[in-house]
Amino acid sequence: MSRIGKMPIAVPAGVTVEVAENNKVTVKGPKGTLTRVFPAEISFSQEDGQIEVKRPDDQKKTKALHGLSRSLLNNMVVGVTDGYEKKLEVNGVGYRAAKNGKTLSLTLGYSHPVELVDPEGIETVVEGQVITVKGIDKEAVGQHAAIIREKRAPEPYKGKGIKYADEVIRRKVGKTGKK
């Protein structure tokens, strides 16, 4: 059995999980509602505040979907209760970020400012040189943070660019002087 797949998901108070036809699962909580369609091979059973994810057989495909489905459903439950956030840091002389309504404006050394509009359900907050991406959908938060980072990924010589707060940039030694 999948170690992750066989672990039950605890449903906190105030969260409702509904499984409709075609394995369409809706999770409602204090922060919002998330919906996802799971593969037909996977089944869900709900008992006394816990959800168990089950698979019918031990084929390679269903074994792979078992742990994945459990993780996705757990991420939905955590998202509607606590939400997710990713922090990015802007490093470099003249590099800065500013928020204008729903638009994130980045000055990154290009001839023009880079402007990104917050997608539905995602909020970006700028505090100095730190950009925080918040939302209830883990996948959408990570994707938007990756889009912001790719506008100027950190370079290894001076460390300039946008990096995740917990990311460590491996620095390289620059050119040596002429002897």
C-alpha atoms as an extended CHARMM CRD file, in Angstrom:
* protein
*
       179  EXT
         1         1  MET       CA              0.0000000000        0.0000000000        0.0000000000  PROA      1               0.0000000000
         2         2  SER       CA              1.0190000000        3.5640000000       -0.5910000000  PROA      2               0.0000000000
         3         3  ARG       CA              2.1970000000        5.0330000000        2.6940000000  PROA      3               0.0000000000
         4         4  ILE       CA              0.7210000000        8.4100000000        1.8410000000  PROA      4               0.0000000000
         5         5  GLY       CA             -2.4260000000        6.9960000000        0.2270000000  PROA      5               0.0000000000
         6         6  LYS       CA             -3.4660000000        4.8970000000        3.2250000000  PROA      6               0.0000000000
         7         7  MET       CA             -3.2320000000        7.7850000000        5.7130000000  PROA      7               0.0000000000
         8         8  PRO       CA             -6.7090000000        9.1820000000        6.5380000000  PROA      8               0.0000000000
         9         9  ILE       CA             -7.4080000000       12.8810000000        6.0090000000  PROA      9               0.0000000000
        10        10  ALA       CA             -8.7250000000       14.6690000000        9.1060000000  PROA      10              0.0000000000
        11        11  VAL       CA            -11.5700000000       17.0510000000        8.2460000000  PROA      11              0.0000000000
        12        12  PRO       CA            -11.5570000000       19.9910000000       10.6870000000  PROA      12              0.0000000000
        13        13  ALA       CA            -14.7290000000       21.5690000000       12.0490000000  PROA      13              0.0000000000
        14        14  GLY       CA            -16.3090000000       24.0340000000        9.6240000000  PROA      14              0.0000000000
        15        15  VAL       CA            -15.1390000000       22.1280000000        6.5340000000  PROA      15              0.0000000000
        16        16  THR       CA            -17.5000000000       20.0660000000        4.3880000000  PROA      16              0.0000000000
        17        17  VAL       CA            -16.3530000000       17.5680000000        1.7620000000  PROA      17              0.0000000000
        18        18  GLU       CA            -18.8850000000       16.4230000000       -0.8500000000  PROA      18              0.0000000000
        19        19  VAL       CA            -18.2480000000       13.7040000000       -3.4380000000  PROA      19              0.0000000000
        20        20  ALA       CA            -20.6070000000       14.0300000000       -6.4270000000  PROA      20              0.0000000000
        21        21  GLU       CA            -20.9640000000       11.8560000000       -9.5230000000  PROA      21              0.0000000000
        22        22  ASN       CA            -17.8820000000       11.3010000000      -11.7300000000  PROA      22              0.0000000000
        23        23  ASN       CA            -15.6690000000       11.7330000000       -8.6110000000  PROA      23              0.0000000000
        24        24  LYS       CA            -16.1670000000       15.5190000000       -8.5230000000  PROA      24              0.0000000000
        25        25  VAL       CA            -15.0700000000       16.5380000000       -5.0260000000  PROA      25              0.0000000000
        26        26  THR       CA            -16.0780000000       19.9030000000       -3.5410000000  PROA      26              0.0000000000
        27        27  VAL       CA            -14.4050000000       21.1590000000       -0.3660000000  PROA      27              0.0000000000
        28        28  LYS       CA            -16.0110000000       24.1320000000        1.4120000000  PROA      28              0.0000000000
        29        29  GLY       CA            -14.3700000000       25.9090000000        4.3020000000  PROA      29              0.0000000000
        30        30  PRO       CA            -14.0030000000       29.2820000000        6.0110000000  PROA      30              0.0000000000
        31        31  LYS       CA            -11.6280000000       30.6530000000        3.3320000000  PROA      31              0.0000000000
        32        32  GLY       CA            -13.5930000000       29.5060000000        0.2660000000  PROA      32              0.0000000000
        33        33  THR       CA            -14.5210000000       26.5950000000       -1.9740000000  PROA      33              0.0000000000
        34        34  LEU       CA            -12.3270000000       24.3120000000       -4.0980000000  PROA      34              0.0000000000
        35        35  THR       CA            -13.5080000000       21.7650000000       -6.6720000000  PROA      35              0.0000000000
        36        36  ARG       CA            -11.5610000000       19.0390000000       -8.4790000000  PROA      36              0.0000000000
        37        37  VAL       CA            -12.4400000000       15.9840000000      -10.5500000000  PROA      37              0.0000000000
        38        38  PHE       CA            -10.4980000000       12.9030000000       -9.4530000000  PROA      38              0.0000000000
        39        39  PRO       CA             -9.8020000000        9.7910000000      -11.5810000000  PROA      39              0.0000000000
        40        40  ALA       CA            -12.6470000000        7.2330000000      -11.7740000000  PROA      40              0.0000000000
        41        41  GLU       CA            -10.4290000000        4.4550000000      -10.3170000000  PROA      41              0.0000000000
        42        42  ILE       CA            -10.1820000000        6.1680000000       -6.9190000000  PROA      42              0.0000000000
        43        43  SER       CA            -12.9950000000        6.0470000000       -4.3440000000  PROA      43              0.0000000000
        44        44  PHE       CA            -13.5450000000        8.0610000000       -1.1660000000  PROA      44              0.0000000000
        45        45  SER       CA            -15.2100000000        7.0330000000        2.0970000000  PROA      45              0.0000000000
        46        46  GLN       CA            -16.1180000000        9.4790000000        4.8360000000  PROA      46              0.0000000000
        47        47  GLU       CA            -16.4440000000        8.3450000000        8.4800000000  PROA      47              0.0000000000
        48        48  ASP       CA            -16.4820000000       10.3020000000       11.7670000000  PROA      48              0.0000000000
        49        49  GLY       CA            -14.5600000000       13.3710000000       10.6030000000  PROA      49              0.0000000000
        50        50  GLN       CA            -12.0640000000       11.5110000000        8.4380000000  PROA      50              0.0000000000
        51        51  ILE       CA            -11.8220000000       10.7110000000        4.7380000000  PROA      51              0.0000000000
        52        52  GLU       CA            -10.1060000000        7.6080000000        3.4250000000  PROA      52              0.0000000000
        53        53  VAL       CA             -8.9060000000        7.3050000000       -0.1540000000  PROA      53              0.0000000000
        54        54  LYS       CA             -9.2340000000        3.7760000000       -1.5580000000  PROA      54              0.0000000000
        55        55  ARG       CA             -8.1180000000        2.0000000000       -4.7150000000  PROA      55              0.0000000000
        56        56  PRO       CA             -9.6630000000       -1.1240000000       -6.2590000000  PROA      56              0.0000000000
        57        57  ASP       CA             -6.5230000000       -3.0610000000       -7.2780000000  PROA      57              0.0000000000
        58        58  ASP       CA             -2.7260000000       -3.0420000000       -7.2510000000  PROA      58              0.0000000000
        59        59  GLN       CA             -2.0440000000       -2.0350000000      -10.8500000000  PROA      59              0.0000000000
        60        60  LYS       CA              0.8450000000        0.3730000000      -11.3250000000  PROA      60              0.0000000000
        61        61  LYS       CA             -1.4080000000        3.2170000000      -12.5440000000  PROA      61              0.0000000000
        62        62  THR       CA             -3.8970000000        2.9610000000       -9.6730000000  PROA      62              0.0000000000
        63        63  LYS       CA             -1.0810000000        2.7230000000       -7.1250000000  PROA      63              0.0000000000
        64        64  ALA       CA              0.3470000000        5.9660000000       -8.5180000000  PROA      64              0.0000000000
        65        65  LEU       CA             -3.0570000000        7.6990000000       -8.5000000000  PROA      65              0.0000000000
        66        66  HSD       CA             -3.7510000000        6.5590000000       -4.9140000000  PROA      66              0.0000000000
        67        67  GLY       CA             -1.0840000000        8.6600000000       -3.2010000000  PROA      67              0.0000000000
        68        68  LEU       CA             -1.5460000000       11.5570000000       -5.6350000000  PROA      68              0.0000000000
        69        69  SER       CA             -5.2930000000       11.7450000000       -5.0290000000  PROA      69              0.0000000000
        70        70  ARG       CA             -4.8280000000       11.6720000000       -1.2510000000  PROA      70              0.0000000000
        71        71  SER       CA             -2.2510000000       14.4820000000       -1.4130000000  PROA      71              0.0000000000
        72        72  LEU       CA             -4.4260000000       16.6300000000       -3.6860000000  PROA      72              0.0000000000
        73        73  LEU       CA             -7.4850000000       16.2110000000       -1.4470000000  PROA      73              0.0000000000
        74        74  ASN       CA             -5.4190000000       16.9740000000        1.6780000000  PROA      74              0.0000000000
        75        75  ASN       CA             -4.0550000000       20.1280000000       -0.0100000000  PROA      75              0.0000000000
        76        76  MET       CA             -7.6400000000       21.2120000000       -0.7400000000  PROA      76              0.0000000000
        77        77  VAL       CA             -8.6700000000       20.7190000000        2.9140000000  PROA      77              0.0000000000
        78        78  VAL       CA             -5.6150000000       22.6110000000        4.2020000000  PROA      78              0.0000000000
        79        79  GLY       CA             -6.1670000000       25.3720000000        1.6130000000  PROA      79              0.0000000000
        80        80  VAL       CA             -9.7610000000       26.1570000000        2.6540000000  PROA      80              0.0000000000
        81        81  THR       CA             -8.8100000000       26.1830000000        6.3630000000  PROA      81              0.0000000000
        82        82  ASP       CA             -5.3790000000       27.8780000000        6.4960000000  PROA      82              0.0000000000
        83        83  GLY       CA             -4.5410000000       28.9120000000        2.9360000000  PROA      83              0.0000000000
        84        84  TYR       CA             -1.1170000000       28.8640000000        1.3230000000  PROA      84              0.0000000000
        85        85  GLU       CA              1.5580000000       31.4910000000        0.8410000000  PROA      85              0.0000000000
        86        86  LYS       CA              4.9350000000       31.7610000000       -0.8550000000  PROA      86              0.0000000000
        87        87  LYS       CA              7.4630000000       34.4980000000       -0.1730000000  PROA      87              0.0000000000
        88        88  LEU       CA              9.8030000000       35.8870000000       -2.8310000000  PROA      88              0.0000000000
        89        89  GLU       CA             12.7050000000       38.3020000000       -2.3140000000  PROA      89              0.0000000000
        90        90  VAL       CA             13.8160000000       40.9300000000       -4.8170000000  PROA      90              0.0000000000
        91        91  ASN       CA             17.6120000000       41.4300000000       -4.7180000000  PROA      91              0.0000000000
        92        92  GLY       CA             19.6180000000       43.8780000000       -6.8020000000  PROA      92              0.0000000000
        93        93  VAL       CA             20.4620000000       47.5530000000       -7.1340000000  PROA      93              0.0000000000
        94        94  GLY       CA             17.4640000000       49.3690000000       -8.6130000000  PROA      94              0.0000000000
        95        95  TYR       CA             15.2680000000       46.2630000000       -8.5340000000  PROA      95              0.0000000000
        96        96  ARG       CA             11.9630000000       46.9160000000       -6.7930000000  PROA      96              0.0000000000
        97        97  ALA       CA              8.3740000000       45.7560000000       -6.6070000000  PROA      97              0.0000000000
        98        98  ALA       CA              5.2080000000       47.8020000000       -6.1280000000  PROA      98              0.0000000000
        99        99  LYS       CA              1.5160000000       46.9660000000       -5.8940000000  PROA      99              0.0000000000
       100       100  ASN       CA             -1.1120000000       49.0100000000       -7.7540000000  PROA      100             0.0000000000
       101       101  GLY       CA             -4.6220000000       47.6440000000       -7.1190000000  PROA      101             0.0000000000
       102       102  LYS       CA             -4.5420000000       44.0990000000       -8.5380000000  PROA      102             0.0000000000
       103       103  THR       CA             -1.4060000000       44.7950000000      -10.5980000000  PROA      103             0.0000000000
       104       104  LEU       CA              2.1120000000       43.9040000000       -9.4510000000  PROA      104             0.0000000000
       105       105  SER       CA              4.6680000000       46.2280000000      -11.0320000000  PROA      105             0.0000000000
       106       106  LEU       CA              8.2830000000       45.0160000000      -11.0900000000  PROA      106             0.0000000000
       107       107  THR       CA             11.3110000000       47.1490000000      -11.9720000000  PROA      107             0.0000000000
       108       108  LEU       CA             13.9740000000       44.5940000000      -12.8740000000  PROA      108             0.0000000000
       109       109  GLY       CA             16.5700000000       46.3690000000      -14.9830000000  PROA      109             0.0000000000
       110       110  TYR       CA             14.6600000000       46.0940000000      -18.2520000000  PROA      110             0.0000000000
       111       111  SER       CA             13.8210000000       49.1560000000      -20.3600000000  PROA      111             0.0000000000
       112       112  HSD       CA             10.2030000000       48.8690000000      -19.1850000000  PROA      112             0.0000000000
       113       113  PRO       CA              8.4320000000       47.8570000000      -15.9630000000  PROA      113             0.0000000000
       114       114  VAL       CA              7.0780000000       44.2980000000      -15.8990000000  PROA      114             0.0000000000
       115       115  GLU       CA              3.4080000000       44.2580000000      -14.8870000000  PROA      115             0.0000000000
       116       116  LEU       CA              1.5240000000       41.1550000000      -13.7030000000  PROA      116             0.0000000000
       117       117  VAL       CA             -2.2040000000       41.0480000000      -12.8740000000  PROA      117             0.0000000000
       118       118  ASP       CA             -3.2320000000       38.8180000000       -9.9570000000  PROA      118             0.0000000000
       119       119  PRO       CA             -5.1880000000       35.7760000000      -11.1990000000  PROA      119             0.0000000000
       120       120  GLU       CA             -8.5960000000       34.9050000000       -9.7050000000  PROA      120             0.0000000000
       121       121  GLY       CA             -8.2470000000       33.6870000000       -6.1020000000  PROA      121             0.0000000000
       122       122  ILE       CA             -4.6120000000       34.8060000000       -5.7420000000  PROA      122             0.0000000000
       123       123  GLU       CA             -3.4170000000       37.8840000000       -3.8640000000  PROA      123             0.0000000000
       124       124  THR       CA              0.0740000000       39.3970000000       -3.9060000000  PROA      124             0.0000000000
       125       125  VAL       CA              1.3150000000       41.6390000000       -1.0930000000  PROA      125             0.0000000000
       126       126  VAL       CA              4.5000000000       43.7430000000       -1.3140000000  PROA      126             0.0000000000
       127       127  GLU       CA              6.3890000000       44.7400000000        1.8570000000  PROA      127             0.0000000000
       128       128  GLY       CA              9.6830000000       46.3870000000        0.9690000000  PROA      128             0.0000000000
       129       129  GLN       CA             11.6900000000       43.8830000000       -1.0760000000  PROA      129             0.0000000000
       130       130  VAL       CA              9.4850000000       40.8800000000       -0.1550000000  PROA      130             0.0000000000
       131       131  ILE       CA              6.5850000000       39.7380000000       -2.3340000000  PROA      131             0.0000000000
       132       132  THR       CA              4.0610000000       37.4010000000       -0.6680000000  PROA      132             0.0000000000
       133       133  VAL       CA              1.7270000000       35.3400000000       -2.8750000000  PROA      133             0.0000000000
       134       134  LYS       CA             -1.3760000000       34.1260000000       -0.9750000000  PROA      134             0.0000000000
       135       135  GLY       CA             -4.3440000000       31.9420000000       -1.8930000000  PROA      135             0.0000000000
       136       136  ILE       CA             -6.3220000000       28.7930000000       -1.0800000000  PROA      136             0.0000000000
       137       137  ASP       CA             -5.2250000000       26.7070000000       -4.0880000000  PROA      137             0.0000000000
       138       138  LYS       CA             -1.6790000000       25.3720000000       -3.5150000000  PROA      138             0.0000000000
       139       139  GLU       CA             -1.1210000000       24.7020000000       -7.2220000000  PROA      139             0.0000000000
       140       140  ALA       CA             -2.2060000000       28.2130000000       -8.2880000000  PROA      140             0.0000000000
       141       141  VAL       CA             -0.0900000000       29.9140000000       -5.5750000000  PROA      141             0.0000000000
       142       142  GLY       CA              3.0280000000       27.9710000000       -6.6040000000  PROA      142             0.0000000000
       143       143  GLN       CA              2.4180000000       28.6370000000      -10.3080000000  PROA      143             0.0000000000
       144       144  HSD       CA              1.9790000000       32.4130000000       -9.8460000000  PROA      144             0.0000000000
       145       145  ALA       CA              5.0980000000       32.5660000000       -7.6320000000  PROA      145             0.0000000000
       146       146  ALA       CA              7.0510000000       30.6990000000      -10.3420000000  PROA      146             0.0000000000
       147       147  ILE       CA              5.7960000000       33.1490000000      -13.0120000000  PROA      147             0.0000000000
       148       148  ILE       CA              6.9660000000       36.1090000000      -10.8900000000  PROA      148             0.0000000000
       149       149  ARG       CA             10.3720000000       34.4590000000      -10.2810000000  PROA      149             0.0000000000
       150       150  GLU       CA             10.9790000000       33.7060000000      -13.9580000000  PROA      150             0.0000000000
       151       151  LYS       CA             10.7190000000       37.4210000000      -14.8600000000  PROA      151             0.0000000000
       152       152  ARG       CA             14.2760000000       37.7450000000      -13.4890000000  PROA      152             0.0000000000
       153       153  ALA       CA             15.6450000000       34.5190000000      -12.0380000000  PROA      153             0.0000000000
       154       154  PRO       CA             18.6060000000       34.9390000000       -9.6560000000  PROA      154             0.0000000000
       155       155  GLU       CA             22.0280000000       34.8310000000      -11.2880000000  PROA      155             0.0000000000
       156       156  PRO       CA             24.9760000000       33.0360000000       -9.6380000000  PROA      156             0.0000000000
       157       157  TYR       CA             27.6040000000       35.8220000000       -9.6830000000  PROA      157             0.0000000000
       158       158  LYS       CA             26.0130000000       38.6630000000       -7.7200000000  PROA      158             0.0000000000
       159       159  GLY       CA             22.7660000000       36.9850000000       -6.6560000000  PROA      159             0.0000000000
       160       160  LYS       CA             20.6220000000       39.6240000000       -8.3770000000  PROA      160             0.0000000000
       161       161  GLY       CA             17.0560000000       38.7230000000       -9.2970000000  PROA      161             0.0000000000
       162       162  ILE       CA             13.9030000000       37.3370000000       -7.6760000000  PROA      162             0.0000000000
       163       163  LYS       CA             14.3450000000       34.2820000000       -5.4700000000  PROA      163             0.0000000000
       164       164  TYR       CA             12.1690000000       32.2910000000       -3.0950000000  PROA      164             0.0000000000
       165       165  ALA       CA             12.7010000000       33.2700000000        0.5540000000  PROA      165             0.0000000000
       166       166  ASP       CA             13.9860000000       29.7910000000        1.4510000000  PROA      166             0.0000000000
       167       167  GLU       CA             16.0390000000       29.3230000000       -1.7450000000  PROA      167             0.0000000000
       168       168  VAL       CA             19.8220000000       29.1960000000       -1.5210000000  PROA      168             0.0000000000
       169       169  ILE       CA             21.6910000000       30.5110000000       -4.5480000000  PROA      169             0.0000000000
       170       170  ARG       CA             24.9640000000       28.7260000000       -5.2680000000  PROA      170             0.0000000000
       171       171  ARG       CA             27.4290000000       31.5210000000       -5.8760000000  PROA      171             0.0000000000
       172       172  LYS       CA             30.2310000000       31.3490000000       -8.4200000000  PROA      172             0.0000000000
       173       173  VAL       CA             33.6040000000       33.0740000000       -8.3180000000  PROA      173             0.0000000000
       174       174  GLY       CA             33.9030000000       35.8000000000      -10.9400000000  PROA      174             0.0000000000
       175       175  LYS       CA             36.7330000000       36.4970000000      -13.3430000000  PROA      175             0.0000000000
       176       176  THR       CA             40.2220000000       36.7090000000      -11.8820000000  PROA      176             0.0000000000
       177       177  GLY       CA             42.3520000000       39.7580000000      -12.6120000000  PROA      177             0.0000000000
       178       178  LYS       CA             45.2290000000       39.7960000000      -15.1400000000  PROA      178             0.0000000000
       179       179  LYS       CA             48.6370000000       39.0760000000      -13.5750000000  PROA      179             0.0000000000
